[in-house]
mmCIF file of C-alpha atoms and ligand atoms in Angstrom:
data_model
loop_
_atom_site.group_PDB
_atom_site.id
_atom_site.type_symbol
_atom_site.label_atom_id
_atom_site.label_comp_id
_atom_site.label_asym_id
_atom_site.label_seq_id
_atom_site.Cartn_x
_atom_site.Cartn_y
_atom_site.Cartn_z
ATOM 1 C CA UNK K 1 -13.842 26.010 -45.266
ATOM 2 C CA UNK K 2 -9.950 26.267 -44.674
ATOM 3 C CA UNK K 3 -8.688 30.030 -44.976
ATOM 4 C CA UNK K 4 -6.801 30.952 -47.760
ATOM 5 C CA UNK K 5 -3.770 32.874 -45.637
ATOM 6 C CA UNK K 6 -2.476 34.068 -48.572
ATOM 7 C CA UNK K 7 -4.758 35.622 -50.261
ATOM 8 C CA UNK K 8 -5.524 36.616 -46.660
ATOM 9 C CA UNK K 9 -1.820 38.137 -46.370
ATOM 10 C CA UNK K 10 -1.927 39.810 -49.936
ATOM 11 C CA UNK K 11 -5.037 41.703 -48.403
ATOM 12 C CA UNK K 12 -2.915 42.791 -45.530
ATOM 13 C CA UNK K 13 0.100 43.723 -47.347
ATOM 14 C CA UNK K 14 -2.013 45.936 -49.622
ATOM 15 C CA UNK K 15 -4.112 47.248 -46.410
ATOM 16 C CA UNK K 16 -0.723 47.959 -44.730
ATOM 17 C CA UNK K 17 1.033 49.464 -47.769
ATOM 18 C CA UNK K 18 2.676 52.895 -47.029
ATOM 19 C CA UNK K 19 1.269 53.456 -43.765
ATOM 20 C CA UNK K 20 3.625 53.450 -40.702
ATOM 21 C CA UNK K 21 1.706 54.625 -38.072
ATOM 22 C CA UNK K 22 1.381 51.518 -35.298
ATOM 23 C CA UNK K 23 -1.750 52.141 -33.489
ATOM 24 C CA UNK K 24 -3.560 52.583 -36.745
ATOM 25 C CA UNK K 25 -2.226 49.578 -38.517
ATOM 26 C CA UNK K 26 -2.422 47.267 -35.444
ATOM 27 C CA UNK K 27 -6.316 47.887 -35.824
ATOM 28 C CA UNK K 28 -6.802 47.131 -39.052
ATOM 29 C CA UNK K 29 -4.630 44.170 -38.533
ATOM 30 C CA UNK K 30 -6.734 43.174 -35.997
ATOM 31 C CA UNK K 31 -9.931 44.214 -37.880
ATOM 32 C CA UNK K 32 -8.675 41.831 -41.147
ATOM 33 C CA UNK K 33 -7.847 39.290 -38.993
ATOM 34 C CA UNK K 34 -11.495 38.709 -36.877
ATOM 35 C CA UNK K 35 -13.331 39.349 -40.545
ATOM 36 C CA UNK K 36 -11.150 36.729 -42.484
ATOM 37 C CA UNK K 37 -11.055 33.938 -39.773
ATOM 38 C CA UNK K 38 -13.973 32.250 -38.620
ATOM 39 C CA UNK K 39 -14.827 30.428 -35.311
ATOM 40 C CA UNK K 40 -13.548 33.341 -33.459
ATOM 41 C CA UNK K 41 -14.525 34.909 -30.635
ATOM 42 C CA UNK K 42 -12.157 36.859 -29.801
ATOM 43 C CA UNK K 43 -8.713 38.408 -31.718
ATOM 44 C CA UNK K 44 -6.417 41.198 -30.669
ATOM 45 C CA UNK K 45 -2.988 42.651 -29.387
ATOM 46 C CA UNK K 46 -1.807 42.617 -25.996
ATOM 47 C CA UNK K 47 1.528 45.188 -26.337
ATOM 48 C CA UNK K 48 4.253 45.005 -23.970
ATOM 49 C CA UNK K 49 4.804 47.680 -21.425
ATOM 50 C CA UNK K 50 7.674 46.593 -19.284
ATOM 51 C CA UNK K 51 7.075 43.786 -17.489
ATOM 52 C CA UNK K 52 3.008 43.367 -18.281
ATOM 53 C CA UNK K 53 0.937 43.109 -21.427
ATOM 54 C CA UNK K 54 -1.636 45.854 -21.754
ATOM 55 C CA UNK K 55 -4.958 45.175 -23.877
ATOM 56 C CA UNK K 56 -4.609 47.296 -27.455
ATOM 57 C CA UNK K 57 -6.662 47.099 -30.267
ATOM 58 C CA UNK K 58 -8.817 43.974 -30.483
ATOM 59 C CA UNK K 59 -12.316 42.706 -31.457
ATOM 60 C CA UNK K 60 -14.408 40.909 -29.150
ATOM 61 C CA UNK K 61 -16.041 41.340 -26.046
ATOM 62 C CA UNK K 62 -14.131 43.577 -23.313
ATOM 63 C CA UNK K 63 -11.303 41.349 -22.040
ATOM 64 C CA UNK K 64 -8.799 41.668 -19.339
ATOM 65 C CA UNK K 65 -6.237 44.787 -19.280
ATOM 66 C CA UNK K 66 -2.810 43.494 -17.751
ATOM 67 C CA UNK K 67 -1.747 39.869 -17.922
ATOM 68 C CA UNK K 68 2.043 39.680 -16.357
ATOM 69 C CA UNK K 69 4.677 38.219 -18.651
ATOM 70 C CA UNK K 70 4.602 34.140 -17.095
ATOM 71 C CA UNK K 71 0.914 34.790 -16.896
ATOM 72 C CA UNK K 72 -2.075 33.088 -18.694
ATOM 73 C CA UNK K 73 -1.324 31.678 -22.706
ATOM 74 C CA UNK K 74 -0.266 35.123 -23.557
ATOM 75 C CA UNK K 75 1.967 36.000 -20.662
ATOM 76 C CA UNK K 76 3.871 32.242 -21.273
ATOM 77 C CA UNK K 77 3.939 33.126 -24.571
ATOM 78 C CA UNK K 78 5.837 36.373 -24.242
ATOM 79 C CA UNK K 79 7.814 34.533 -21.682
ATOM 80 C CA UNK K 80 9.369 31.798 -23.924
ATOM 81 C CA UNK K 81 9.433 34.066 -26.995
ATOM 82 C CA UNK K 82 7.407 31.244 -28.973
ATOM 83 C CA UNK K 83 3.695 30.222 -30.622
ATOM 84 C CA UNK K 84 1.153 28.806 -28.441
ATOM 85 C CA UNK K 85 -1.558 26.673 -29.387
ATOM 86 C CA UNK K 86 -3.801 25.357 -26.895
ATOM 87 C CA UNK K 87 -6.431 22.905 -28.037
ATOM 88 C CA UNK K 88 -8.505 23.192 -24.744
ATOM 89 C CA UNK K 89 -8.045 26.333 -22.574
ATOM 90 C CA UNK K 90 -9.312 24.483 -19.266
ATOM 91 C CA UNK K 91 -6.231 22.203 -19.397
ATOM 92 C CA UNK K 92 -4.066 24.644 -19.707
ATOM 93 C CA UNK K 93 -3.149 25.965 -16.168
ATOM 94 C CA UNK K 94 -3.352 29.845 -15.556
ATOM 95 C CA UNK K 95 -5.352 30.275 -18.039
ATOM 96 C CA UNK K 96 -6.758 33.531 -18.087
ATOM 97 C CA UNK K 97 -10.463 33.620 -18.561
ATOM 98 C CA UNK K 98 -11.428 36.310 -20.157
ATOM 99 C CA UNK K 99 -14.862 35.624 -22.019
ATOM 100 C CA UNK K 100 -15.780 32.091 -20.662
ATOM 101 C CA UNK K 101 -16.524 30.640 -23.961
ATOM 102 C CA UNK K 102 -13.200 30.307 -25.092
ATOM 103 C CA UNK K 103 -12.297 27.048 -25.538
ATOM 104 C CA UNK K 104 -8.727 27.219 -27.717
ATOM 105 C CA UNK K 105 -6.429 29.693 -28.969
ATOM 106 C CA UNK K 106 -3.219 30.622 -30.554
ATOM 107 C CA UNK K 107 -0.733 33.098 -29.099
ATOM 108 C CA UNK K 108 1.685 34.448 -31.635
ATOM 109 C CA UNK K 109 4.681 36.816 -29.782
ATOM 110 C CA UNK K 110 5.544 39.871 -32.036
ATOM 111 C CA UNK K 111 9.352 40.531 -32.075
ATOM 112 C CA UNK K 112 10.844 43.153 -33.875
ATOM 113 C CA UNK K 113 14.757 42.547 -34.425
ATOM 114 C CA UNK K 114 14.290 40.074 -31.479
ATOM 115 C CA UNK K 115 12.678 42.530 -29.433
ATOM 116 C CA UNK K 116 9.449 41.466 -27.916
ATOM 117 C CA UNK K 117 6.907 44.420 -28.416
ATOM 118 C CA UNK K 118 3.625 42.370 -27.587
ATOM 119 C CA UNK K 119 1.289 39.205 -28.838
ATOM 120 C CA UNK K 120 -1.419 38.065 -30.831
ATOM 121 C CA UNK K 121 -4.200 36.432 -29.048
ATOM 122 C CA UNK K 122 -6.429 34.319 -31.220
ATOM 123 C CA UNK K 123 -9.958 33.027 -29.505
ATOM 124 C CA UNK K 124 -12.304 30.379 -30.543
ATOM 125 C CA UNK K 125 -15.361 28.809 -29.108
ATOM 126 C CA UNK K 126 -14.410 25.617 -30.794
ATOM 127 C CA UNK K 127 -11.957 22.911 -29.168
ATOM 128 C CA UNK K 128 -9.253 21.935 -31.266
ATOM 129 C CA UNK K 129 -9.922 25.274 -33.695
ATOM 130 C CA UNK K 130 -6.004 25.863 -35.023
ATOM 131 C CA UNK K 131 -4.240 23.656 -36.813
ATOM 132 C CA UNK K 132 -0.344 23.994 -37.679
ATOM 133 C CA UNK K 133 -1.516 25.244 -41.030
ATOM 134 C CA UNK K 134 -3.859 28.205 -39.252
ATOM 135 C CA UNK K 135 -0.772 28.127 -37.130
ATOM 136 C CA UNK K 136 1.805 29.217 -39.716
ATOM 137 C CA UNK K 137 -0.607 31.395 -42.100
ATOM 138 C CA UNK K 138 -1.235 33.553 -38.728
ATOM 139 C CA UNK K 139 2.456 33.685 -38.145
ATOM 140 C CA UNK K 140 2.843 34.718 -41.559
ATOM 141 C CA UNK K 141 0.045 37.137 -41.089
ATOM 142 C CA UNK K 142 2.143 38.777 -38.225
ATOM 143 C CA UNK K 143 5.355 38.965 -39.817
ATOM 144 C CA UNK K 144 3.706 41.047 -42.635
ATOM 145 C CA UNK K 145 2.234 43.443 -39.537
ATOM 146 C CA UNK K 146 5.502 43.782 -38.485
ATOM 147 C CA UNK K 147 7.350 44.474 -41.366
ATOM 148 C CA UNK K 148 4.607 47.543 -41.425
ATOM 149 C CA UNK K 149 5.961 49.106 -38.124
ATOM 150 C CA UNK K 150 9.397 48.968 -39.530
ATOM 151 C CA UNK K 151 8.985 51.463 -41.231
ATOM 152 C CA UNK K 152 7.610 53.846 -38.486
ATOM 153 C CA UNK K 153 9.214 54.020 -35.117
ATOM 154 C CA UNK K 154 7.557 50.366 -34.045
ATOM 155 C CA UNK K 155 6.257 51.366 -31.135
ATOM 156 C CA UNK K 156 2.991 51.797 -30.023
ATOM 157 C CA UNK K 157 1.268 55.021 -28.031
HETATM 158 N N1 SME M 201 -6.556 33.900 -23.108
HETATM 159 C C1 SME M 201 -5.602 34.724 -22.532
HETATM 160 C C2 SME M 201 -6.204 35.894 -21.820
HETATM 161 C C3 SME M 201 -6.578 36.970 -22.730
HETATM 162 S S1 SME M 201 -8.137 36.824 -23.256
HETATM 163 O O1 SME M 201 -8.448 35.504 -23.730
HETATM 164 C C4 SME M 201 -8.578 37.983 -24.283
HETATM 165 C C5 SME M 201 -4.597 34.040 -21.671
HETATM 166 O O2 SME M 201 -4.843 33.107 -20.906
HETATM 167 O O3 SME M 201 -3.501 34.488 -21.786
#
């Protein structure tokens, strides 16, 4: 069953509405996110603090804390300022394992006004799992998260 991103987004939007505060609407981002998509293992935020990623809110099991920009999906991710998806995490090299059944994901960086302030890490058990459509709905999914923290301060504890 293909998910509907925009209903999916609508349900952000309105979960989003009129809050500002970062930490609290990265988590329900996060929380919307792992309920709404399935074949997912793993889903969360990685937020940039100079020149590392360190783990924020995110479902799953425990997963690693720093991953250097360069580093792992996420880290080349942040380092070329662009979507990754990998069909099969053991051919892509550096990849960080952080719950060994992880087989594909999608890495989404989060810019605000060009300014990198983190990614979204997207984890499935299942080979091949995103598509360009999952692909675009989650970017989609993240600009509405963003547009959120505009109209706080943006940044993150
Ligand atoms: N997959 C990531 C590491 C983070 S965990 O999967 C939660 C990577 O190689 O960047």
């Amino acid at each position: 069953m293909p998910v509907d991103y925009q209903s999916l987004n609508d349900q952000l939007a309105a979960l989003l509405a009129g809050e500002k505060d970062a930490l609290a609407n990265s988590a329900n981002f996060v929380g919307l996110l792992y309920a709404g998509i399935p074949n997912v293992n793993w889903l969360g935020i990685y937020v940039l603090r100079g020149k590392e990623l360190v783990l924020g809110p995110f479902q799953g099991l425990p997963a690693c804390v720093r991953i250097p920009v360069g580093q792992g999906v996420c880290g080349t991710a942040a380092e070329k300022r662009e979507t990754l998806r990998v069909d099969d995490v053991h051919e892509f090299a550096g990849h960080i394992v952080c719950d060994p059944e992880s087989r594909s994901e999608v890495v989404v960086p989060l810019l605000i006004h060009g300014e990198l302030i983190g990614v979204l890490d997207i984890d499935s058990p299942q080979p091949s799992r995103f598509s360009e459509v999952d692909q675009s709905g989650v970017e989609l999914l993240c600009d509405t998260f963003l547009q959120s923290l505009l109209l706080g301060p943006g940044e993150f504890i």
